[in-house]
PDB file of C-alpha atoms in Angstrom:
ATOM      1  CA  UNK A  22     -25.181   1.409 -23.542  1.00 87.00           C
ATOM      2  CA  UNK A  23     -23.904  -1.015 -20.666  1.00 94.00           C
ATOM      3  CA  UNK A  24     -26.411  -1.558 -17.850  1.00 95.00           C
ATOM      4  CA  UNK A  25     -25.408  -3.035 -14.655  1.00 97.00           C
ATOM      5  CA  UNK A  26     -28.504  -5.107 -12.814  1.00 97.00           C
ATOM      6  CA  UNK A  27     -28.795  -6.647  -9.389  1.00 96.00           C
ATOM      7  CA  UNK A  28     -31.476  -9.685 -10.036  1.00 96.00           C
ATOM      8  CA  UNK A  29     -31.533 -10.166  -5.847  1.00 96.00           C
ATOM      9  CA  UNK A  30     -33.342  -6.192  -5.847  1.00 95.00           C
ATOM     10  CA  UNK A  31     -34.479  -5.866  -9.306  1.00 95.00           C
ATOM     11  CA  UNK A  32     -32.396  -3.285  -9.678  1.00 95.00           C
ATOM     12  CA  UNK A  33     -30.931  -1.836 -13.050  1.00 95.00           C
ATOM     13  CA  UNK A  34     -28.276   0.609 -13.058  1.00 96.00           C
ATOM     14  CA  UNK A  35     -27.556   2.184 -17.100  1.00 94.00           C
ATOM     15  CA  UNK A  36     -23.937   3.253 -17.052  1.00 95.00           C
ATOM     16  CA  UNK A  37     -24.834   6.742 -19.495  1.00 94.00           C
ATOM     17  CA  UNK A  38     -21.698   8.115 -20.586  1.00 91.00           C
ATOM     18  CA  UNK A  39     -21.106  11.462 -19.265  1.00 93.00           C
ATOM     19  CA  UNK A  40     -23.083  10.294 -16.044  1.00 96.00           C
ATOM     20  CA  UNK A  41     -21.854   9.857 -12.159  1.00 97.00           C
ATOM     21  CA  UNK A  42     -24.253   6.724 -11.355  1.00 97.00           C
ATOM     22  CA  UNK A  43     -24.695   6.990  -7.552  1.00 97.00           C
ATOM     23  CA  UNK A  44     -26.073   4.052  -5.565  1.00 97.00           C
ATOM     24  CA  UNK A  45     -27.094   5.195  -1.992  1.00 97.00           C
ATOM     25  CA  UNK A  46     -28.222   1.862  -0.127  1.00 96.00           C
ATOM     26  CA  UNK A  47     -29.885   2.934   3.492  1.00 96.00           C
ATOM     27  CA  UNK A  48     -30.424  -0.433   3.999  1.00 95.00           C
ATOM     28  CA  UNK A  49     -27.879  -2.362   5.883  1.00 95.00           C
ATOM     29  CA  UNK A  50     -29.394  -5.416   4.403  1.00 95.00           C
ATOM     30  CA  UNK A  51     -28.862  -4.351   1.009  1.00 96.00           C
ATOM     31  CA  UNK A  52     -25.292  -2.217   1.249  1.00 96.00           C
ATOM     32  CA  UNK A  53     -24.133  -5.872   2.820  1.00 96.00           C
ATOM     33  CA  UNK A  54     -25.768  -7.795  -0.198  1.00 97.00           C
ATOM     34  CA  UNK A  55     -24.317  -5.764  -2.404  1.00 97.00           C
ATOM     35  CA  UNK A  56     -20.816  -5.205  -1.764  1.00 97.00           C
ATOM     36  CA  UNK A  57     -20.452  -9.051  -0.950  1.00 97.00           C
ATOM     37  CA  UNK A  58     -22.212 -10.014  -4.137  1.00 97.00           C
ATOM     38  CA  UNK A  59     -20.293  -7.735  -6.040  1.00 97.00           C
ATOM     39  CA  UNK A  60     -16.654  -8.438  -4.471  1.00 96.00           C
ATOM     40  CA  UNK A  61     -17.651 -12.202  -5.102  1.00 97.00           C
ATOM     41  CA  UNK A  62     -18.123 -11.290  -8.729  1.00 97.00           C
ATOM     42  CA  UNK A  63     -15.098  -9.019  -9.281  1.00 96.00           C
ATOM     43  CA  UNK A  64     -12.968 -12.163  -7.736  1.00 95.00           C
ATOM     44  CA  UNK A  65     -14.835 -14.770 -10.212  1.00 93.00           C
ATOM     45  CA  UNK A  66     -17.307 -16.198  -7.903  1.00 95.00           C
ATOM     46  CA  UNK A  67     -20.614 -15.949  -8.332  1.00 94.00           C
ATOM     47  CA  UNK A  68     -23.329 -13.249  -7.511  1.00 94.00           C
ATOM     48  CA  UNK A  69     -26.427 -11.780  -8.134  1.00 96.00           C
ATOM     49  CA  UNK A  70     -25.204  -8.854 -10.667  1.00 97.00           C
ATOM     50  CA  UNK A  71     -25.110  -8.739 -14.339  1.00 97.00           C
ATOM     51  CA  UNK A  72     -23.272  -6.592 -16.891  1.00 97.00           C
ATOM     52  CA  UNK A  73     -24.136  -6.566 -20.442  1.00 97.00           C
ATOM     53  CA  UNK A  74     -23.898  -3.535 -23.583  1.00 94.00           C
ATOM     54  CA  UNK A  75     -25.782  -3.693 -26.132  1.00 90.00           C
ATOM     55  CA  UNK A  76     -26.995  -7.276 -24.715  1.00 86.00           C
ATOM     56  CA  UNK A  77     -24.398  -8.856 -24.811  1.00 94.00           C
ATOM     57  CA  UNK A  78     -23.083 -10.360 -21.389  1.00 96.00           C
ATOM     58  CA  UNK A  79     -19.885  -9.034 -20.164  1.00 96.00           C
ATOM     59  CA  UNK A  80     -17.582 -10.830 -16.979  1.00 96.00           C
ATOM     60  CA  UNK A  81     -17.511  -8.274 -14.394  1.00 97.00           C
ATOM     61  CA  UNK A  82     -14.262 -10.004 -13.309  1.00 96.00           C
ATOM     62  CA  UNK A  83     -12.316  -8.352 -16.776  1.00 95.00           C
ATOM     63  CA  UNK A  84     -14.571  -4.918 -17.054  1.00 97.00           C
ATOM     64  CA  UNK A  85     -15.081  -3.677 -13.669  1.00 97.00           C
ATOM     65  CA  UNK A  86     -12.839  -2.483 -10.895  1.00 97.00           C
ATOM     66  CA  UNK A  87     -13.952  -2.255  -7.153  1.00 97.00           C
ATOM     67  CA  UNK A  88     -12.120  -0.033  -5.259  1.00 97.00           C
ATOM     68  CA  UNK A  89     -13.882  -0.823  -1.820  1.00 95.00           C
ATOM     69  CA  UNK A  90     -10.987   1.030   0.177  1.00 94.00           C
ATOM     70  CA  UNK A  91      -9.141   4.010  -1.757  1.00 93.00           C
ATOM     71  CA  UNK A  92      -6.297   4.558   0.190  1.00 93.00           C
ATOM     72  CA  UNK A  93      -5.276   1.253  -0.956  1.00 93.00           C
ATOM     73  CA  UNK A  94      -4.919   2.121  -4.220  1.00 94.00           C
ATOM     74  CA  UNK A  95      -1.890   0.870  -5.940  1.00 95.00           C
ATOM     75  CA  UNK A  96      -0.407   1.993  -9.111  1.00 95.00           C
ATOM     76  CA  UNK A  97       2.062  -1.095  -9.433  1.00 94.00           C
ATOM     77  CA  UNK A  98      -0.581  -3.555  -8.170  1.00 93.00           C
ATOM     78  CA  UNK A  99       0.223  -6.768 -10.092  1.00 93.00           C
ATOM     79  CA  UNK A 100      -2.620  -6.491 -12.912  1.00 93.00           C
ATOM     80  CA  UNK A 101      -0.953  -3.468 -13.828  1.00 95.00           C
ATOM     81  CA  UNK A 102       3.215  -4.472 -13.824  1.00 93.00           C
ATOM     82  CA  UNK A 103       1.650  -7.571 -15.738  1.00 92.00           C
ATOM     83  CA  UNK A 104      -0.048  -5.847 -18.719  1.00 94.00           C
ATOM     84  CA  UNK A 105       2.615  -2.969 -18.891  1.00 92.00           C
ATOM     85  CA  UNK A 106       5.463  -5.536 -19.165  1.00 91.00           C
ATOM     86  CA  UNK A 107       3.756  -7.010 -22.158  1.00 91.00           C
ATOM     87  CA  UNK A 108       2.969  -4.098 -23.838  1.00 92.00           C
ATOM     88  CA  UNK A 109       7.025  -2.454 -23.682  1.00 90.00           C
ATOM     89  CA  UNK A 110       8.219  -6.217 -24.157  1.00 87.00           C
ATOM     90  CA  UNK A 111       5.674  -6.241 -27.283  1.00 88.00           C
ATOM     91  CA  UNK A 112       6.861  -2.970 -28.492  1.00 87.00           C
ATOM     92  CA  UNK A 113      10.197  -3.626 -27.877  1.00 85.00           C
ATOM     93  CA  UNK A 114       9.671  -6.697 -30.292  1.00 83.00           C
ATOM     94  CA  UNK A 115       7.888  -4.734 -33.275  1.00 82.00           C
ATOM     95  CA  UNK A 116      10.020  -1.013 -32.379  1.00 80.00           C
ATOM     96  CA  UNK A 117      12.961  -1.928 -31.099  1.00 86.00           C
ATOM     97  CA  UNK A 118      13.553  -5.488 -32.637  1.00 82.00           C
ATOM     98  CA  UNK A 119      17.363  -4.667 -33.826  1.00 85.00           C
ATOM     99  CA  UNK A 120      18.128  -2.568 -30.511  1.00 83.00           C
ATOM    100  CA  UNK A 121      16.713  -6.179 -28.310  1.00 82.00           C
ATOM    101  CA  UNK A 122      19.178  -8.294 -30.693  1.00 82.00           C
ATOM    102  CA  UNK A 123      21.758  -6.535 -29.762  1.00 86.00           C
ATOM    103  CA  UNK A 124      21.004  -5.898 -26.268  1.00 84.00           C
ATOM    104  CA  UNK A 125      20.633 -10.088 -25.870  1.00 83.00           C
ATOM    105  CA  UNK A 126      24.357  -9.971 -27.572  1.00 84.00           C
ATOM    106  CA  UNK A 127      25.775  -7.501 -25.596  1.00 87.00           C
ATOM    107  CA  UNK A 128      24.157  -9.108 -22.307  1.00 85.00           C
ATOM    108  CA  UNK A 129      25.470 -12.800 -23.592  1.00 85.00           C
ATOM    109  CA  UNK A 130      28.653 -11.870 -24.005  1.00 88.00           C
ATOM    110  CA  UNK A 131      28.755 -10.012 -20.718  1.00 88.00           C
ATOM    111  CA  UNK A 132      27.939 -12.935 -19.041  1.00 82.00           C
ATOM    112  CA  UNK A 133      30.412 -15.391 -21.321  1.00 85.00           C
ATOM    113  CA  UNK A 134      33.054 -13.401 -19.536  1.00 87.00           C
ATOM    114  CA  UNK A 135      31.710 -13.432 -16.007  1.00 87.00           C
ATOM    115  CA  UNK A 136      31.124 -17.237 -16.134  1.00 85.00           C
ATOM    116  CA  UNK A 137      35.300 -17.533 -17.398  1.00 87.00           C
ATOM    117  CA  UNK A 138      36.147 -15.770 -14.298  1.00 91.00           C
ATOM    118  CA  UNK A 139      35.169 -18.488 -12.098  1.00 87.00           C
ATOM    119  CA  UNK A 140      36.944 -22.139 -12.330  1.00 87.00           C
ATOM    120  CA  UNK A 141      33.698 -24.142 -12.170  1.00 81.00           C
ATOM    121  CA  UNK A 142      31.165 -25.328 -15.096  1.00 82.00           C
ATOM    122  CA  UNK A 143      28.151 -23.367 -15.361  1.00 80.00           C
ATOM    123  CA  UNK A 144      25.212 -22.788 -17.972  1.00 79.00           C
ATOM    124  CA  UNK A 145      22.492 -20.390 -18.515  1.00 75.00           C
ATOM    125  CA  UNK A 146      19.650 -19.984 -20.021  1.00 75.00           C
ATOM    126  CA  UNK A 147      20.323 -18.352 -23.388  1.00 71.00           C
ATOM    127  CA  UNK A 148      16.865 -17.707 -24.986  1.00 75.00           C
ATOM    128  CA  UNK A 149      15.565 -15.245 -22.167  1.00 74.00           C
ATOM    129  CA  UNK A 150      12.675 -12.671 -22.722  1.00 79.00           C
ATOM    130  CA  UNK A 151      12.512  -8.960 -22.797  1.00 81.00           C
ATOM    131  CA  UNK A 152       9.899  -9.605 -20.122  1.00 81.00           C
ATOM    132  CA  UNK A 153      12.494 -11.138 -17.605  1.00 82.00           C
ATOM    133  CA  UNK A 154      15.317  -8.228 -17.921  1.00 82.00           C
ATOM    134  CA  UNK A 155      12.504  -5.390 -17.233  1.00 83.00           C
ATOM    135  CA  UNK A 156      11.159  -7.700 -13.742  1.00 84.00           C
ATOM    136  CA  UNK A 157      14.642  -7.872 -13.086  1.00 80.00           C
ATOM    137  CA  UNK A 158      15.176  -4.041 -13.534  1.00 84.00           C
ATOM    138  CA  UNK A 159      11.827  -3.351 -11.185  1.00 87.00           C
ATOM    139  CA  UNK A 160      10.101  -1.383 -14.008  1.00 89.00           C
ATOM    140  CA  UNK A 161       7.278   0.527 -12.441  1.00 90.00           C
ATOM    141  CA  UNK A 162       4.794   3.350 -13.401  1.00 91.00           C
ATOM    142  CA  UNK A 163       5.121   6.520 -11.060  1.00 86.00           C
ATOM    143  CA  UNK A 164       3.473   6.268  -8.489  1.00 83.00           C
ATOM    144  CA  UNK A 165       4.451  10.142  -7.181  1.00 85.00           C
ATOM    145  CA  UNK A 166       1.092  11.808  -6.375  1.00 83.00           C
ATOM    146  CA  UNK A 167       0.116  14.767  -4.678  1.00 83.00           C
ATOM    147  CA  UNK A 168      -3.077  14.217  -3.540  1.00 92.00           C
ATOM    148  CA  UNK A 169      -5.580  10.821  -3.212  1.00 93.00           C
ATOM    149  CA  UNK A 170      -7.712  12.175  -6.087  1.00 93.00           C
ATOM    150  CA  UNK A 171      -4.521  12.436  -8.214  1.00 94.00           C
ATOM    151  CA  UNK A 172      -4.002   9.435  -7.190  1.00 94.00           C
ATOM    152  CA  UNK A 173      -7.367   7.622  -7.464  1.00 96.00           C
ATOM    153  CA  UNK A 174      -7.175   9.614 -11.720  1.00 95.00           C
ATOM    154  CA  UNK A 175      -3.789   7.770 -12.145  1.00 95.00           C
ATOM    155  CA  UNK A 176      -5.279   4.628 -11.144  1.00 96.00           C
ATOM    156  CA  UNK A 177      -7.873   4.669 -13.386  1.00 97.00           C
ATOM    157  CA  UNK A 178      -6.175   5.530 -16.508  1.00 96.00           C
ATOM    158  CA  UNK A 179      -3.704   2.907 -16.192  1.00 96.00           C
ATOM    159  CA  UNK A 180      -5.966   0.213 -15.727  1.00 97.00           C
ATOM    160  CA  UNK A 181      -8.158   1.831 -18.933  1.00 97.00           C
ATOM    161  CA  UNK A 182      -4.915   2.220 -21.138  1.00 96.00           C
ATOM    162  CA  UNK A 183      -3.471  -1.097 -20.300  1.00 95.00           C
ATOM    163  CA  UNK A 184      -6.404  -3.184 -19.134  1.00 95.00           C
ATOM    164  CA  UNK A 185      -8.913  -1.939 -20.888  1.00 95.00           C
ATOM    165  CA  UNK A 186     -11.342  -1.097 -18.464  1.00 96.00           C
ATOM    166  CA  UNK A 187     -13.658   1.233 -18.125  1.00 96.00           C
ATOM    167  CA  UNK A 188     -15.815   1.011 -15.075  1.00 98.00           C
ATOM    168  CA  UNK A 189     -14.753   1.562 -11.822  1.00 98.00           C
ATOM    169  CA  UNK A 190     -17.176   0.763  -8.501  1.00 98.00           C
ATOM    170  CA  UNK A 191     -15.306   3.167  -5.864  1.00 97.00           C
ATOM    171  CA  UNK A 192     -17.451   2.801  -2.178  1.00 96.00           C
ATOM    172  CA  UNK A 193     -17.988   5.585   0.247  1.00 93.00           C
ATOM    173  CA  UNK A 194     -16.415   8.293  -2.374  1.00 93.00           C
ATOM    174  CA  UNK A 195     -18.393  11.304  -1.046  1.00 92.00           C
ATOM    175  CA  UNK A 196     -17.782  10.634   2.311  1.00 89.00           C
ATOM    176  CA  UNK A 197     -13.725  11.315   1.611  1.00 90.00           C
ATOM    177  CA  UNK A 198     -13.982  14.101  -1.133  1.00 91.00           C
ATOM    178  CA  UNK A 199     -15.164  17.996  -0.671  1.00 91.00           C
ATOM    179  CA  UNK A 200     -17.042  18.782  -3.567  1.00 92.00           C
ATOM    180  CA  UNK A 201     -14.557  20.761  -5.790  1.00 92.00           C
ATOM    181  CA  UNK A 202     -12.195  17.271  -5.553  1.00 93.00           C
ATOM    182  CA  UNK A 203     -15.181  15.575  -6.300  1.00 94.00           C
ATOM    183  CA  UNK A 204     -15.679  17.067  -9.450  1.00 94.00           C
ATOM    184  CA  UNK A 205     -12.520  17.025 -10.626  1.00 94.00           C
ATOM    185  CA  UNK A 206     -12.908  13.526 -10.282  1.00 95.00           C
ATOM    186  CA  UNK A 207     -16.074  13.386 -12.312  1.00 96.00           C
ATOM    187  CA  UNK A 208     -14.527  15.848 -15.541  1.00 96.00           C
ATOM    188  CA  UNK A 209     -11.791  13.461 -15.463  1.00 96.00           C
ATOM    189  CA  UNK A 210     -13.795  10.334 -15.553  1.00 97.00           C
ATOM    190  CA  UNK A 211     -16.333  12.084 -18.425  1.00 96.00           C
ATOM    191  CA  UNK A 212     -13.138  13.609 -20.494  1.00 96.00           C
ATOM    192  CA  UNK A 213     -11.847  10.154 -20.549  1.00 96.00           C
ATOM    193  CA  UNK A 214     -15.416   7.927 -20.859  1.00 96.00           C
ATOM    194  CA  UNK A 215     -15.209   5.978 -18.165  1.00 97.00           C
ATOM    195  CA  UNK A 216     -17.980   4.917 -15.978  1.00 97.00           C
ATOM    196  CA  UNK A 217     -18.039   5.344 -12.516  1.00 97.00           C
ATOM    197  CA  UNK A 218     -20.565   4.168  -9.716  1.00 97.00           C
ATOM    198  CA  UNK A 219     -20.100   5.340  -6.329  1.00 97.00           C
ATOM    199  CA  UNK A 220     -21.891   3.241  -3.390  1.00 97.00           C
ATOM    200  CA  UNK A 221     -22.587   4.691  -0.180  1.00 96.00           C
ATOM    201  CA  UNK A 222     -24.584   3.777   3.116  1.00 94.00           C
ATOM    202  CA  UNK A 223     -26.631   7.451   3.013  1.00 92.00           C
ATOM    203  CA  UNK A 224     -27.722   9.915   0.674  1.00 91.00           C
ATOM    204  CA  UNK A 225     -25.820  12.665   0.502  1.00 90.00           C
ATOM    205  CA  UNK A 226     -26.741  15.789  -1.319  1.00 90.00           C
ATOM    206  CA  UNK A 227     -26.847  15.669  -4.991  1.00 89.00           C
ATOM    207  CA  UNK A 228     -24.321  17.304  -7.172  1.00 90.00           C
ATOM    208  CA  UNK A 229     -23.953  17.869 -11.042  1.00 89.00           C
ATOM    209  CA  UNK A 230     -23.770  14.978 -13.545  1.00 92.00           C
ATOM    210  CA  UNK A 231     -24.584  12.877 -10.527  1.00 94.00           C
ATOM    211  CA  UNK A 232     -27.229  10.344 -11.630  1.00 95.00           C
ATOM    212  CA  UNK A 233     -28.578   8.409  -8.539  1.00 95.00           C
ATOM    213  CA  UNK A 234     -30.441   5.254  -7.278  1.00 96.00           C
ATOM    214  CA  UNK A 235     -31.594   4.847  -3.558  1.00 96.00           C
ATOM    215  CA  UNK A 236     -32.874   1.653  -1.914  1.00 96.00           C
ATOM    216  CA  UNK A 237     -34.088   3.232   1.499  1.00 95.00           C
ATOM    217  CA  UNK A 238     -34.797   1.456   4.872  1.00 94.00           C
ATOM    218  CA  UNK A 239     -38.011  -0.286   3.689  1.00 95.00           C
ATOM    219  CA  UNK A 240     -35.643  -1.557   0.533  1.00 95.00           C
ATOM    220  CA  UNK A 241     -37.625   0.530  -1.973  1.00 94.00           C
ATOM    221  CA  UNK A 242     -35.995   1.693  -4.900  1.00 95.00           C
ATOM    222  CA  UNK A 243     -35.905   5.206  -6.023  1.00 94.00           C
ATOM    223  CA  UNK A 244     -34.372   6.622  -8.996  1.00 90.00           C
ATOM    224  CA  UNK A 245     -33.835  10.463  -8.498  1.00 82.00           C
TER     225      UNK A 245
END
């Protein structure tokens, strides 16, 4: 089981599979602790938070994702183009190795006929990577979405298929979603085991699978 834990508030969060973890913070004090600690953390920077399974310390930095503003979401944000270009230039190495030898051919001889058209003495760079011909050709996932919680599912799958991670810190979620988008939100991130903790700056009514933490006004913690 992974377990998330604020040492500034004492506070331990376990990440149960099949679980919305909700963290209401009333407390300005606290929601400002919090996010700042946490956005230091997700950067590389230090903070108060720690995130182990089974014991064993992981780097929120590789295993979380805060999404502090979801309307920014990007689906061709840079972590992403940079692990999908590795993977098709990986499987174009193991899948496609004969097809990429003769694409390089084809693309050398191409240019071995440009360069003669010219009267001056040029040279190029013959050992080129699979990687550099798919930048070139601005290979991107779709990003063509209907609505923000479409959106928000895309998101998260790509950065769990390619990244390989599995929690996701999204703030102020409730405040954006009705209910029935909510939820779809919540089978998706269940169906496809990922954790996700929603922060907010009230309590809002509890729904199902939601499993919540509040630090009130008096920065009390209560597990409900």
């Amino acid at each position: 089981m992974k377990t998330l834990v604020n040492t500034f508030y004492n506070l331990e969060l376990r990440l149960i599979e099949n679980e919305i973890t909700v963290l209401s913070l009333e407390a300005p004090s606290a929601y400002q602790k919090i996010m700042h600690d946490l956005w230091q953390q997700y950067n590389g920077n230090e903070g108060s938070f720690i995130l182990s399974e089974n014991g064993k310390e992981l780097k929120i930095q590789k295993n979380v994702e805060c999404i502090y503003n979801p309307f920014t979401v990007n689906l061709n944000d840079k972590k992403i183009l940079t692990k999908l270009y590795q993977e098709l230039s990986l499987q174009g190495d193991v899948l496609l190795q004969e097809d990429g030898i003769e694409l390089r051919g084809s693309i050398i001889r191409y240019f071995d006929k440009l360069l003669n058209t010219v009267p001056y003495d040029i040279t190029y760079n013959f050992e080129f990577e699979l990687s550099s011909i798919i930048k070139a050709l601005d290979v991107q996932t779709d990003s063509t979405t209907n609505t923000l919680t479409e959106k928000i599912c895309s998101y998260m799958n790509l950065l769990q298929q390619l990244c390989g991670i599995s929690i996701f810190v999204i703030s102020n979620l409730k405040c954006l979603f009705q209910n029935t988008d909510l939820q779809l939100l919540y089978e998706y991130a269940k169906y496809n085991k990922i954790n996700l903790i929603i922060i907010e700056p009230i309590h809002t009514p509890h729904i199902i699978d939601e499993k919540c933490w509040i630090i009130d006004k008096d920065l009390c913690i209560i597990e409900a």
